[in-house]
Coordinates of C-alpha atoms in Angstrom, one line a residue:
Chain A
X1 CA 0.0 0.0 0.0
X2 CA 3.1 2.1 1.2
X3 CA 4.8 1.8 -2.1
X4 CA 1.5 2.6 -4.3
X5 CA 1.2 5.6 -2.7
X6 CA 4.7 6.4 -3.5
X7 CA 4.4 5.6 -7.1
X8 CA 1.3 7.2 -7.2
X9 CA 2.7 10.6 -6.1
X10 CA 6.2 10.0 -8.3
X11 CA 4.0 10.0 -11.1
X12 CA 1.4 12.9 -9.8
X13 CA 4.9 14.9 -9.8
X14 CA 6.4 13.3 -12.5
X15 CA 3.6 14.6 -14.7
X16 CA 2.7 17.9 -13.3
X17 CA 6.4 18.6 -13.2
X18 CA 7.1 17.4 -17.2
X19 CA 3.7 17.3 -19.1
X20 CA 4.5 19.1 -22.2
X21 CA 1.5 19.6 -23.3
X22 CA 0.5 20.8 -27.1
X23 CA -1.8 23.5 -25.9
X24 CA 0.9 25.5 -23.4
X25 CA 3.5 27.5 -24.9
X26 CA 6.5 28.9 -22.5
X27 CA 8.2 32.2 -23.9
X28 CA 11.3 33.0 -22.5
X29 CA 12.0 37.1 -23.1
X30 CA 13.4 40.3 -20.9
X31 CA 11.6 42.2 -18.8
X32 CA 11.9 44.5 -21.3
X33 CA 9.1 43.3 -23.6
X34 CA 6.9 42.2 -20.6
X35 CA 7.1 45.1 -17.9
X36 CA 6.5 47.4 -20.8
X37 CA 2.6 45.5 -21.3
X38 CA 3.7 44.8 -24.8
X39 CA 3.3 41.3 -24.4
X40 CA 0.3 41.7 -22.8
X41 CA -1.4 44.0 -25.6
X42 CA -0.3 40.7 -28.3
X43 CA -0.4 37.7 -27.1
X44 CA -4.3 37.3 -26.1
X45 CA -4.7 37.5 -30.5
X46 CA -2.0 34.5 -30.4
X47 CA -3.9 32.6 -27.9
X48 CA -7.2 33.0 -29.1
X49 CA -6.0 32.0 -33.2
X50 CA -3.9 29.0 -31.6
X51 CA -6.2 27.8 -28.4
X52 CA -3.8 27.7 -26.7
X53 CA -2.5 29.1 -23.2
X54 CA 1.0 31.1 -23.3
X55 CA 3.0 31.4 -20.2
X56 CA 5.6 34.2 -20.0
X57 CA 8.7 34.2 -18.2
X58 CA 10.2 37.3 -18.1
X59 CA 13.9 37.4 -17.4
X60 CA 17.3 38.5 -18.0
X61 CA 18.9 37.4 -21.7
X62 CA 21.2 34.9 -19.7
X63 CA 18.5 33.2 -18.1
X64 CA 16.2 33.3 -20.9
X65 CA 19.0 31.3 -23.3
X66 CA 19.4 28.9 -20.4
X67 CA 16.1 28.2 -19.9
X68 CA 15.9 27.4 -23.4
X69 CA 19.2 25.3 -23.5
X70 CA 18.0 23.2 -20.9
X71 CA 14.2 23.1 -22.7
X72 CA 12.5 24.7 -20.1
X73 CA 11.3 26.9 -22.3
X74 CA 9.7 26.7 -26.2
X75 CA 10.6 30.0 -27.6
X76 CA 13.1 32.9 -26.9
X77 CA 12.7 36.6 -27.3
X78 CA 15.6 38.5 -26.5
X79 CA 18.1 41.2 -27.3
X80 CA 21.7 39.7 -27.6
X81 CA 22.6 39.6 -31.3
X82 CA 25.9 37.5 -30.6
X83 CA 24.3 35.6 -27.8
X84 CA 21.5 34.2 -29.8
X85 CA 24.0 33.3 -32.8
X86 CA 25.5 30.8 -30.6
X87 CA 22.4 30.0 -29.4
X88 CA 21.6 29.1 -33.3
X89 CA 25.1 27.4 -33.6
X90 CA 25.1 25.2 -31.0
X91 CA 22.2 23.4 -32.2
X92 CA 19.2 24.7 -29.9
X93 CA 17.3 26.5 -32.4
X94 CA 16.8 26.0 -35.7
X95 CA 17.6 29.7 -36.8
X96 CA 16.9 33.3 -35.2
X97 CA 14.2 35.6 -37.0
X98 CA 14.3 39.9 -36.5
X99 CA 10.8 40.7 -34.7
X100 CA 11.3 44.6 -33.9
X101 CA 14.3 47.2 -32.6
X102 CA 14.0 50.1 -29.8
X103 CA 17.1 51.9 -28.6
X104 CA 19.0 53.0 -25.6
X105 CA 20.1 55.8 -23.9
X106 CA 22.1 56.8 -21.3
X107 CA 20.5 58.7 -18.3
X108 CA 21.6 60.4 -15.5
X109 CA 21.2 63.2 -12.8
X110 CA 19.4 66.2 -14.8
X111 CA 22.1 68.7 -14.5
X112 CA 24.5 66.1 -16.5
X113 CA 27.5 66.8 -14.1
X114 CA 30.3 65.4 -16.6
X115 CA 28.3 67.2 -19.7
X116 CA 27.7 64.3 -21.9
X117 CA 24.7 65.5 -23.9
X118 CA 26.9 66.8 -26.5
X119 CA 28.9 64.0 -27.0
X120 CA 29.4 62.9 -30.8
X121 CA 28.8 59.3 -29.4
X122 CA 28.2 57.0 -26.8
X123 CA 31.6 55.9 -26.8
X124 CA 33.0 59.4 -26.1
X125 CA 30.3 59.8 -23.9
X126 CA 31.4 56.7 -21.7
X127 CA 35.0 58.6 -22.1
X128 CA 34.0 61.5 -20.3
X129 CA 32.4 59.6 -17.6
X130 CA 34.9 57.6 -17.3
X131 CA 37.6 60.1 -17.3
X132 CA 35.6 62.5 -14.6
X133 CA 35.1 59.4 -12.5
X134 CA 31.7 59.9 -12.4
X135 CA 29.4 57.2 -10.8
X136 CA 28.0 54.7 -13.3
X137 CA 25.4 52.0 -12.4
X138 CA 26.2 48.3 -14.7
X139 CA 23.1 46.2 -14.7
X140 CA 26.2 43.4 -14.2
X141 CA 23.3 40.9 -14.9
X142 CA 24.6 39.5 -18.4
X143 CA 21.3 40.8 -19.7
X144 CA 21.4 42.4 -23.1
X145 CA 21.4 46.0 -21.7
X146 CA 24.4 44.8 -20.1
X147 CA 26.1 43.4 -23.0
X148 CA 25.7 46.1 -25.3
X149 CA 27.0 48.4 -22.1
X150 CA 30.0 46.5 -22.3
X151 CA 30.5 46.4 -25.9
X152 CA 30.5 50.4 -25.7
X153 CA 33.2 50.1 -22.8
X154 CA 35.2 47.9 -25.0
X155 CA 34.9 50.3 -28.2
X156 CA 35.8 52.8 -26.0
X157 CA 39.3 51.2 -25.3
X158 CA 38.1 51.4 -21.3
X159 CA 38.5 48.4 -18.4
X160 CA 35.9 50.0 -16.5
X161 CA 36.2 48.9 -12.6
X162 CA 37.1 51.3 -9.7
X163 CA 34.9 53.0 -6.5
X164 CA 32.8 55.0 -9.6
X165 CA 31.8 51.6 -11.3
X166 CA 29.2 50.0 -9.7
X167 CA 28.2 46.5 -11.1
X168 CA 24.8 45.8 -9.1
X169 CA 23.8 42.5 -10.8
X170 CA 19.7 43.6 -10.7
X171 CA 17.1 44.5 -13.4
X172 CA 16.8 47.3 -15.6
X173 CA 13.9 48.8 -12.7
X174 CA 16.2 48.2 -9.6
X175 CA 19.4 49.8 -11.2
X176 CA 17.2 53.3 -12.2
X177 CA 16.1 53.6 -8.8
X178 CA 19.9 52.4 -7.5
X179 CA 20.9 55.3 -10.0
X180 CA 18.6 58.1 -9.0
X181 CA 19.3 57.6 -5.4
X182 CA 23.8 57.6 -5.8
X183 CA 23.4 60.3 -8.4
X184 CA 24.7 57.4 -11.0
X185 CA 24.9 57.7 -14.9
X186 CA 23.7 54.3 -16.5
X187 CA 22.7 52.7 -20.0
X188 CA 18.8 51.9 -20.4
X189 CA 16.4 51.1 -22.5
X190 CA 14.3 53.8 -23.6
X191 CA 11.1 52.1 -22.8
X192 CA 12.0 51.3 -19.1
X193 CA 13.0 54.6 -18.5
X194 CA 9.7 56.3 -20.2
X195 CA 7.3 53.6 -17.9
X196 CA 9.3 54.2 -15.1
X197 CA 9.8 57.8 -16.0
X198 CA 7.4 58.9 -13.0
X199 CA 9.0 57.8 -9.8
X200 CA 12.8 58.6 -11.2
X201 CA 12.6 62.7 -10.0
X202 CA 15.9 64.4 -10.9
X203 CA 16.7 61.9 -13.6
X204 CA 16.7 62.7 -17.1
X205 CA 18.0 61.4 -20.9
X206 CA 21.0 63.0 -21.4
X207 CA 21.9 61.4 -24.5
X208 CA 19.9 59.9 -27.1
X209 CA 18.0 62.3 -28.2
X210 CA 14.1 62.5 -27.2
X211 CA 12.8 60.1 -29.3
X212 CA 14.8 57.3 -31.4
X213 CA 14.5 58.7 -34.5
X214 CA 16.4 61.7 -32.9
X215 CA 19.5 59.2 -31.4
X216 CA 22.5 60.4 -32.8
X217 CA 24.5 56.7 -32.4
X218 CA 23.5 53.5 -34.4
X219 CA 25.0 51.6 -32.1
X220 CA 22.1 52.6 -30.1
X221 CA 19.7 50.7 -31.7
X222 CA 18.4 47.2 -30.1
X223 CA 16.9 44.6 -32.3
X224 CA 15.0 42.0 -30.7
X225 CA 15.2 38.5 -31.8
X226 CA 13.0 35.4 -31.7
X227 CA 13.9 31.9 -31.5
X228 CA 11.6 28.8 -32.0
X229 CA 13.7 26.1 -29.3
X230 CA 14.5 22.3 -30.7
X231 CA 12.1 20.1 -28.2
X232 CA 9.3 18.7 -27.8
X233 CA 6.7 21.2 -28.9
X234 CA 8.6 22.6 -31.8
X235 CA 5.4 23.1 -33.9
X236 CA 3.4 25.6 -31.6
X237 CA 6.7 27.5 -31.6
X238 CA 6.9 27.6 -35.0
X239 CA 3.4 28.7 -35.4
X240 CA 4.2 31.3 -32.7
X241 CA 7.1 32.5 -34.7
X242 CA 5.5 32.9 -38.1
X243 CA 2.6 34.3 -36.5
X244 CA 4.9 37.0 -34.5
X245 CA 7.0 38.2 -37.6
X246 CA 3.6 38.8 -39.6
X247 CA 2.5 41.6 -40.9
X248 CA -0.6 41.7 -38.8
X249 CA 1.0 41.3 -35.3
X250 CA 4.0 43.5 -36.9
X251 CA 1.4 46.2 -37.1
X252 CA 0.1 45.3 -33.7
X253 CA 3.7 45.8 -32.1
X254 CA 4.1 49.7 -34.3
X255 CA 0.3 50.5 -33.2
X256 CA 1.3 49.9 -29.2
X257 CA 1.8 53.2 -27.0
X258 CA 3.5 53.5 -23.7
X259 CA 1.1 55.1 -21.0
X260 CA 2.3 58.3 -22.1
X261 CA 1.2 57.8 -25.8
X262 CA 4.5 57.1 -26.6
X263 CA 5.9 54.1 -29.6
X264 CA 8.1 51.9 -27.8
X265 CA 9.0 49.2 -30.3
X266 CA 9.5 49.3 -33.5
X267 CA 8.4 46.2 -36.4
X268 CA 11.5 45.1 -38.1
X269 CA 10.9 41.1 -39.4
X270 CA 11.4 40.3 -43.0
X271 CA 7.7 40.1 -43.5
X272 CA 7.1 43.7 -42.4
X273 CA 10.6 45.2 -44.2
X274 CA 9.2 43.2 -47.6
X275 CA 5.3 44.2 -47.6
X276 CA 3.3 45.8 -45.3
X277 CA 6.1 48.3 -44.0
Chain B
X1 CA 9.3 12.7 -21.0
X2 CA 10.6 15.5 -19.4
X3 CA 14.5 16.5 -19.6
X4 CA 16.7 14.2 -17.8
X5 CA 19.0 14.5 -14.8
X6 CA 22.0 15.5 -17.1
X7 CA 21.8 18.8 -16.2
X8 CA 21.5 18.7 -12.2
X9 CA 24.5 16.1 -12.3
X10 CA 26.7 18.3 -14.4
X11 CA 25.7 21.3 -12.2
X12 CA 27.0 19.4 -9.5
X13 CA 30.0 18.6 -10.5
X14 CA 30.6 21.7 -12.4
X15 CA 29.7 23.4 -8.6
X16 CA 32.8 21.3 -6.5
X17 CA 35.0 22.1 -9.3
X18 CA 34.7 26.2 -8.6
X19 CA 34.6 25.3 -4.4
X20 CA 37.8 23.3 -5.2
X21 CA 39.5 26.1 -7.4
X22 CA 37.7 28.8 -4.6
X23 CA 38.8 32.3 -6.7
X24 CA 39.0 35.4 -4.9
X25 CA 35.8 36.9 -5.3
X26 CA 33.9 33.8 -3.9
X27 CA 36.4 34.5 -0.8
X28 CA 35.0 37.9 -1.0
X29 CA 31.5 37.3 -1.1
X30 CA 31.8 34.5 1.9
X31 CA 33.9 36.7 4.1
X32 CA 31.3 39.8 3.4
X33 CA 28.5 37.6 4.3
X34 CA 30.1 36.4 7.5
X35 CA 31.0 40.2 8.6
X36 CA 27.5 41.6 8.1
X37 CA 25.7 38.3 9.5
X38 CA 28.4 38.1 12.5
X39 CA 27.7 41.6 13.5
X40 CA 24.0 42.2 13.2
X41 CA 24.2 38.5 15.4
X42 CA 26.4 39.9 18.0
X43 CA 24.4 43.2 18.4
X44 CA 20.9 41.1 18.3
X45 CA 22.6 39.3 20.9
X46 CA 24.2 41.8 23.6
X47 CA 21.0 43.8 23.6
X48 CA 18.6 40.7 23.4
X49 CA 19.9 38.4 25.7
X50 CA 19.4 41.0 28.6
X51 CA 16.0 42.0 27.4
X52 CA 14.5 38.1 27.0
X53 CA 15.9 37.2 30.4
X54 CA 14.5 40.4 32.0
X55 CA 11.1 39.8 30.1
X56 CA 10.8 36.4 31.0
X57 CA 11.8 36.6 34.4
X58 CA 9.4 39.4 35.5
X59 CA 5.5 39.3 35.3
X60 CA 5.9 42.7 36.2
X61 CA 6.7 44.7 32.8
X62 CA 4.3 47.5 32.1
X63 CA 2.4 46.7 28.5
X64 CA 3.8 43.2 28.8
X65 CA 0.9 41.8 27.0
X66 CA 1.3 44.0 24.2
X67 CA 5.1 43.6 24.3
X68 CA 5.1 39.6 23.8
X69 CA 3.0 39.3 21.1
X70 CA 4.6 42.2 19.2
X71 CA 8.0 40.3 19.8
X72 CA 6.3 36.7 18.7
X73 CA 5.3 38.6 15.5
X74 CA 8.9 39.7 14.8
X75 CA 9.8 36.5 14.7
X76 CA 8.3 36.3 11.5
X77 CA 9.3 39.4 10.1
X78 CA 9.2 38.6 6.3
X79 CA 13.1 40.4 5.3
X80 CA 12.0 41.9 2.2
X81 CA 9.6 44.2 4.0
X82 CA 12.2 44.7 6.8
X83 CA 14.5 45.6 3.7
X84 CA 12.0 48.2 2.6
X85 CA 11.3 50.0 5.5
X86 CA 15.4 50.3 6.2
X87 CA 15.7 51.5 2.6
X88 CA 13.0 54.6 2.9
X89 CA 14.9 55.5 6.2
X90 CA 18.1 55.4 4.6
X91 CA 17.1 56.8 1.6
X92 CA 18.3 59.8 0.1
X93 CA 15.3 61.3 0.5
X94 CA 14.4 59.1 3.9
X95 CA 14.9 60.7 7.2
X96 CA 18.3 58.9 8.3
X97 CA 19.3 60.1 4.6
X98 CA 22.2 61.5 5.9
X99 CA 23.9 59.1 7.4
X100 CA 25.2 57.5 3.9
X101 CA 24.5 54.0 4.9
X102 CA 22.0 53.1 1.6
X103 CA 23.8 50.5 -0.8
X104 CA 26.7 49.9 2.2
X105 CA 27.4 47.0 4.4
X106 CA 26.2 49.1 7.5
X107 CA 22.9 49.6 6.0
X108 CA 22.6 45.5 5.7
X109 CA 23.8 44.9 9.2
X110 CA 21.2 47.4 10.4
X111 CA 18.3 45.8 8.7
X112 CA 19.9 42.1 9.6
X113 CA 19.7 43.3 13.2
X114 CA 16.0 44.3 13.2
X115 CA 15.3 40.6 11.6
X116 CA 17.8 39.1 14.3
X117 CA 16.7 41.0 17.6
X118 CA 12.7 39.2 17.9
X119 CA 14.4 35.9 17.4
X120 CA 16.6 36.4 20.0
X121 CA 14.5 38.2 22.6
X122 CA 11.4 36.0 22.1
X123 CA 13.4 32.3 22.0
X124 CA 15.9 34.0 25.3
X125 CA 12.3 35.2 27.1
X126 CA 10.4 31.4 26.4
X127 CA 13.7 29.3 27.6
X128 CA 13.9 31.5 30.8
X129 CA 9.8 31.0 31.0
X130 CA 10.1 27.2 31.0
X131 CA 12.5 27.3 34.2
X132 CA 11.0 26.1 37.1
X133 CA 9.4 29.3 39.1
X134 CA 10.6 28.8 42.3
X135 CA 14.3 29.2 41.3
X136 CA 14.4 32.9 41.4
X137 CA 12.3 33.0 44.4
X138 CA 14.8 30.7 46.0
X139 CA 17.8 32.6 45.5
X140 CA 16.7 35.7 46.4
X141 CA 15.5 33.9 49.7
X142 CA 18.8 32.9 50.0
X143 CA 20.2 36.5 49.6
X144 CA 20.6 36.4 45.8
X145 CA 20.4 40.1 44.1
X146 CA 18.5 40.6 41.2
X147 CA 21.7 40.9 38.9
X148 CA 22.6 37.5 40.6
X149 CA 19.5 36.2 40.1
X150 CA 19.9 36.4 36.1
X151 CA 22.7 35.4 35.6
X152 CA 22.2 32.2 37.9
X153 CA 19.0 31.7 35.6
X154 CA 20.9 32.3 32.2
X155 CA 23.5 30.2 33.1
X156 CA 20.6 27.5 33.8
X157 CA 19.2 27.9 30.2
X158 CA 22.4 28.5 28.3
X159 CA 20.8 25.6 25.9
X160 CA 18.0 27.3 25.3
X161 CA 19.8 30.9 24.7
X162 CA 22.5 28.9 22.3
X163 CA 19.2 27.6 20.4
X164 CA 17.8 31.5 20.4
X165 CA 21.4 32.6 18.7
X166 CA 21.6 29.9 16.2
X167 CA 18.0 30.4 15.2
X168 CA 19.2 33.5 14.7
X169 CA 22.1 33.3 12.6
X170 CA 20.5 31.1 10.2
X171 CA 17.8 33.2 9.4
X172 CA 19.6 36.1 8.3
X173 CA 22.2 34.7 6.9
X174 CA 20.2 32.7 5.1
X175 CA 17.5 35.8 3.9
X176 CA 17.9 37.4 0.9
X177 CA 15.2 40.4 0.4
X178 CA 16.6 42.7 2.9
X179 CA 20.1 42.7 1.9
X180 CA 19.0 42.8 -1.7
X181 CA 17.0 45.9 -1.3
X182 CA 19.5 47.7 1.9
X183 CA 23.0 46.7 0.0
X184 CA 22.1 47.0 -3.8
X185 CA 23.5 43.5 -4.3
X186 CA 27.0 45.9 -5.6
X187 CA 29.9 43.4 -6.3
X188 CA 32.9 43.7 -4.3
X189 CA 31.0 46.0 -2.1
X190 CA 27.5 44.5 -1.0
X191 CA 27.1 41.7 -2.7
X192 CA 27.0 38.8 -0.1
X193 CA 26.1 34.5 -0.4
X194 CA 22.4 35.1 -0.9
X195 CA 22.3 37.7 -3.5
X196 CA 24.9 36.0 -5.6
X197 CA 23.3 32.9 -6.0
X198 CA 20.1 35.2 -7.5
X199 CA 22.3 36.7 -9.8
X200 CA 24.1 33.5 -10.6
X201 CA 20.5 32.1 -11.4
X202 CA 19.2 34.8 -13.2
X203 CA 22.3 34.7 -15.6
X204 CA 21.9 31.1 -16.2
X205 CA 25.3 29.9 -14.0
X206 CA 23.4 27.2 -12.6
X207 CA 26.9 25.6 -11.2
X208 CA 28.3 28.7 -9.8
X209 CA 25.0 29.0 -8.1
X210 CA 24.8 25.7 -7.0
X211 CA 28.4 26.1 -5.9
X212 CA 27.6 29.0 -3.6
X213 CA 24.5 27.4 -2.2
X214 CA 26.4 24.5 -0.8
X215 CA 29.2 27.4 0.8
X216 CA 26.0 28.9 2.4
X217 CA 24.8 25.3 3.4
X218 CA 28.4 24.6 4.3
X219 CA 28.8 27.7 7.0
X220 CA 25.1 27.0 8.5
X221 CA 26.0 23.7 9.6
X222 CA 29.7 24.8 11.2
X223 CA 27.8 27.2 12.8
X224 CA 25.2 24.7 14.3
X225 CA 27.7 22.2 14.6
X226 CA 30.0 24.1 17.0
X227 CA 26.7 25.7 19.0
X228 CA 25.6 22.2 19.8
X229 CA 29.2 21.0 20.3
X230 CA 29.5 24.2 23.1
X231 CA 26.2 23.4 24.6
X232 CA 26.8 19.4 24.9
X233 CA 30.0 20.0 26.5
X234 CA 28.4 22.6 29.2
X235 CA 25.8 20.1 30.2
X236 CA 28.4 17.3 30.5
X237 CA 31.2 19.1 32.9

C-alpha cells in the first residue's frame, strides 16, 4: 500500500512537473518586452488564433537562453545579437528571425554633471564619464542591456572597474532607482526609463536624443530576436514565430503606445521590411 | 518525457570544481557575508539576551501583553519588508538620509539586526519562561540580588539561549530580500552568499549557483555544529 502511494505521487509529480503539453506555450524574453505591457497588448490575439495558453517568463537574456538550453522553455525573445547566434550554432534552435528594434540611452542626474549631452557618441560619452570618475550603475546581470553596455566600454578602449563603477547584478527597474538615489549615470532602454519615468525625480535622458528617430549613435539601436527552441513542442513555436513576424502582429507591435502615448517598439521582421512596412 | 538529470549532475559537478579552485571573489562574497551576519548576530545578541531574560523573568513589565506578542510577531518578520522600510529611512530622500549607509554593508547589518533582535529576545524570554518558578524566588531567599538572580538563571538555560542565537544566525544569513534591497547587491562592495546565488540564477550559471548554495549550506552547519558542540559539552562538565 506504502509503495502505491509512493508511485502514485512519483508520477502525480512526474507529470505535473514534465507534461508538455501541445496546448501550453513557454516564452522565454526580458523584462523589457513584458514590464513594458507589450506582451500583454499581443499575445491574447495568439492565444485565441492558436487555443492555446502562453506562459511568460520574463527574465534577463542569460537566463532566458538557459532556460531554453536546458528546454524549459519553447521559444526565446531576447536582445543579444551574438548571444543568440550561438544559441543558433550550438544546435538549440533551428535559426533566429528579426521581430522589432527600440534603442537606448544613457540617463543620469538632470544637471548632466560630466556634460555628456553633446557627445558625438556614446563611446566618447562613456569617455568623459569615465575620465571625470563619475558614478556609473552596470546592470552586471549579463542581460542584453548589459552586454551592449560592455561592448561600448570595450569600443571605447576602457576596463571599467574602480569605487565609480558600480556593477549591481539587478534588473533594468532596480538599477534606475539604485541610479537616481547615488546620483549614478547608466545605460537603459528607452522604454524602461519612459514607464518608469514617473518615480525617477531628478533623472533625465541626457543622450539619445528625445525620441529614437532623434538618437544620434547606431549603435544605439536594439533589435530583438526570436527563437523557436529544438524540443518537444517545436510546432506551436513555429506557429508562434511565423505568426509574430507577420505583418498583422507586426502592425500590432508599431500600433502599441506606452502610458504616455508614446511608440516603444518598432516592427523590423522580413515580413514587415518586404510588404506591409 | 521530461529532460533528464543530465543537467542537475553536471551542475554538481561543475559546482565542486569552482569550491575546489575557490577564486577570490567567492572568498570575497563569503567573508562579506560572515561580517555583516556576524555583526547584526552579535548586536541582536548583547541587547537581546538581557531583554528576554528580563522579560521572562518578571510578570511585572508595564504593556507586557502588548510587548510579547509584538515580539512573537517579529519573529516572522518577512526580510524583504524589513528591507523596505530600512531602505525609505536610509534613503536619500528618507529621514536617516544623511547618514550615507543606503547601498553599504552598514545599512545591511542594520536591517539584519531588526530581523535578528525578535528571534533572539522571544526564544531567550520562552527558555527562561520554561524554568522552574521557584528558582528565582529561592535565590533571592537565600540573599541572591537581582543581577545575581539572572545570571544564575541564564546560566541555567544556556541551551536554550545557544538555540535562540543559532535560530538567529541562520535566518539572516540565510535571507535574501533585505540585503537585496539595503546593499544594492554591488559586487565587491555589497554583494553577499544570498544575492549571488540570485544573480548567478538569473544569468543562467546554474553551477556557480549551486556552488555557492552549498558554501552557504556549508557555514550553517559549522555554525550549528559548534553551538551544539558548546552546549553538549556545558551540560556534561
Amino acid at each position: 500500500m506504502k509503495r502505491l502511494m509512493v508511485t502514485l505521487l512519483l508520477t502525480a509529480l512526474a507529470m505535473a512537473g514534465c507534461a508538455s503539453s501541445s496546448d501550453t506555450l513557454r516564452l522565454a524574453t526580458t523584462t523589457s518586452t513584458y514590464d513594458s505591457g507589450l506582451l500583454d497588448a499581443i499575445l491574447p490575439v495568439f492565444e485565441a488564433k492558436f487555443g492555446v495558453n502562453v506562459e511568460v517568463v520574463a527574465v534577463g537574456t542569460g537566463q532566458a537562453l538557459s532556460l531554453g538550453e536546458a528546454g524549459d522553455a519553447d521559444v526565446v525573445l531576447v536582445h543579444a545579437r551574438a548571444r543568440e547566434d550561438a544559441f543558433v550554432a550550438a544546435g538549440y534552435a533551428p535559426a533566429r528571425f528579426d521581430v522589432m528594434y527600440n534603442d537606448f540611452v544613457i540617463v543620469g542626474p538632470e544637471d548632466d554633471p560630466v556634460g555628456i549631452g553633446d557627445a558625438a557618441d556614446a563611446v566618447e560619452a562613456f569617455r568623459r564619464i569615465a575620465a571625470a570618475q563619475a558614478r556609473f550603475a552596470s546592470r552586471g546581470d549579463e542581460s542584453g542591456t548589459n552586454f551592449k553596455e560592455l561592448s561600448i566600454w570595450e569600443a571605447a578602449g576602457i576596463t571599467p572597474e574602480g569605487d565609480w563603477y558600480d556593477s549591481i547584478g539587478q534588473g533594468m527597474g532596480s538599477t534606475l532607482e539604485f541610479s537616481q538615489e547615488t546620483g549614478s549615470y547608466t545605460l537603459t532602454d528607452r522604454g524602461t526609463f519612459i514607464a518608469q519615468q514617473a518615480n525617477l525625480e531628478g533623472m533625465a535622458v541626457l543622450f539619445g536624443g528625445d525620441t529614437i528617430d532623434a538618437n544620434p549613435d547606431l549603435r544605439l539601436l536594439n533589435p530583438y530576436g526570436v527563437m523557436p527552441v529544438n524540443g518537444d513542442n517545436d510546432d506551436l513555436a513555429m506557429d508562434f514565430v511565423e505568426w509574430l513576424t507577420s505583418v498583422e502582429t507586426q502592425q500590432a507591435i508599431a500600433d502599441f503606445r506606452s502610458p504616455s502615448g508614446e511608440p516603444l517598439f518598432f516592427p523590423d521582421s522580413v515580413e514587415w521590411r518586404s510588404g506591409g512596412g | 518525457m521530461c529532460a533528464d538529470m543530465r543537467g542537475l549532475v553536471e551542475a554538481f559537478t561543475d559546482a565542486l570544481a569552482l569550491l575546489i579552485a575557490g577564486d577570490a571573489a567567492l572568498w570575497e562574497v563569503v567573508w562579506l557575508t560572515l561580517r555583516v551576519t556576524g555583526a547584526a548576530l552579535f548586536i541582536a545578541t548583547l541587547v537581546g539576551i538581557p531583554v528576554g531574560v528580563t522579560l521572562g523573568l518578571s510578570r511585572r513589565v508595564p504593556l507586557r501583553g502588548l510587548l510579547i506578542p509584538l515580539i512573537y510577531t517579529g519573529m516572522g518578520l518577512p526580510p524583504v519588508v524589513v528591507g523596505l522600510f530600512v531602505y525609505l529611512f536610509l534613503s536619500r530622500e528618507g529621514p536617516l538620509g544623511g547618514l550615507g549607509w543606503l547601498f553599504s554593508p552598514t545599512g545591511m547589518i542594520v536591517a539584519q539586526t531588526i530581523l535578528a533582535l525578535p528571534l533572539v529576545v522571544g526564544l531567550t524570554m520562552a527558555a527562561v519562561e520554561s524554568t522552574d518558578p521557584a528558582l528565582p524566588l529561592q535565590l533571592e531567599a537565600l540573599g541572591a540580588t537581582r543581577r545575581q538572580v539572572a545570571a544564575t538563571t541564564l546560566l541555567e538555560v544556556r541551551g536554550g539561549v545557544s538555540a535562540a542565537i543559532v535560530a538567529a544566525f541562520g535566518a539572516i544569513i540565510s535571507e535574501v530580500g533585505a540585503v537585496m534591497l539595503v546593499g544594492g547587491n554591488i559586487a565587491g562592495e555589497t554583494r553577499v552568499l544570498t544575492t549571488a546565488i540570485v544573480l548567478e540564477t538569473r544569468k543562467g550559471n546554474f553551477a556557480l549557483a549551486l556552488a555557492l548554495g552549498v558554501v552557504l549550506l556549508l557555514l550553517a552547519f559549522a555554525a550549528n555544529f559548534t553551538f551544539y558542540r558548546l552546549e553538549g559539552r556545558g551540560r556534561s562538565a
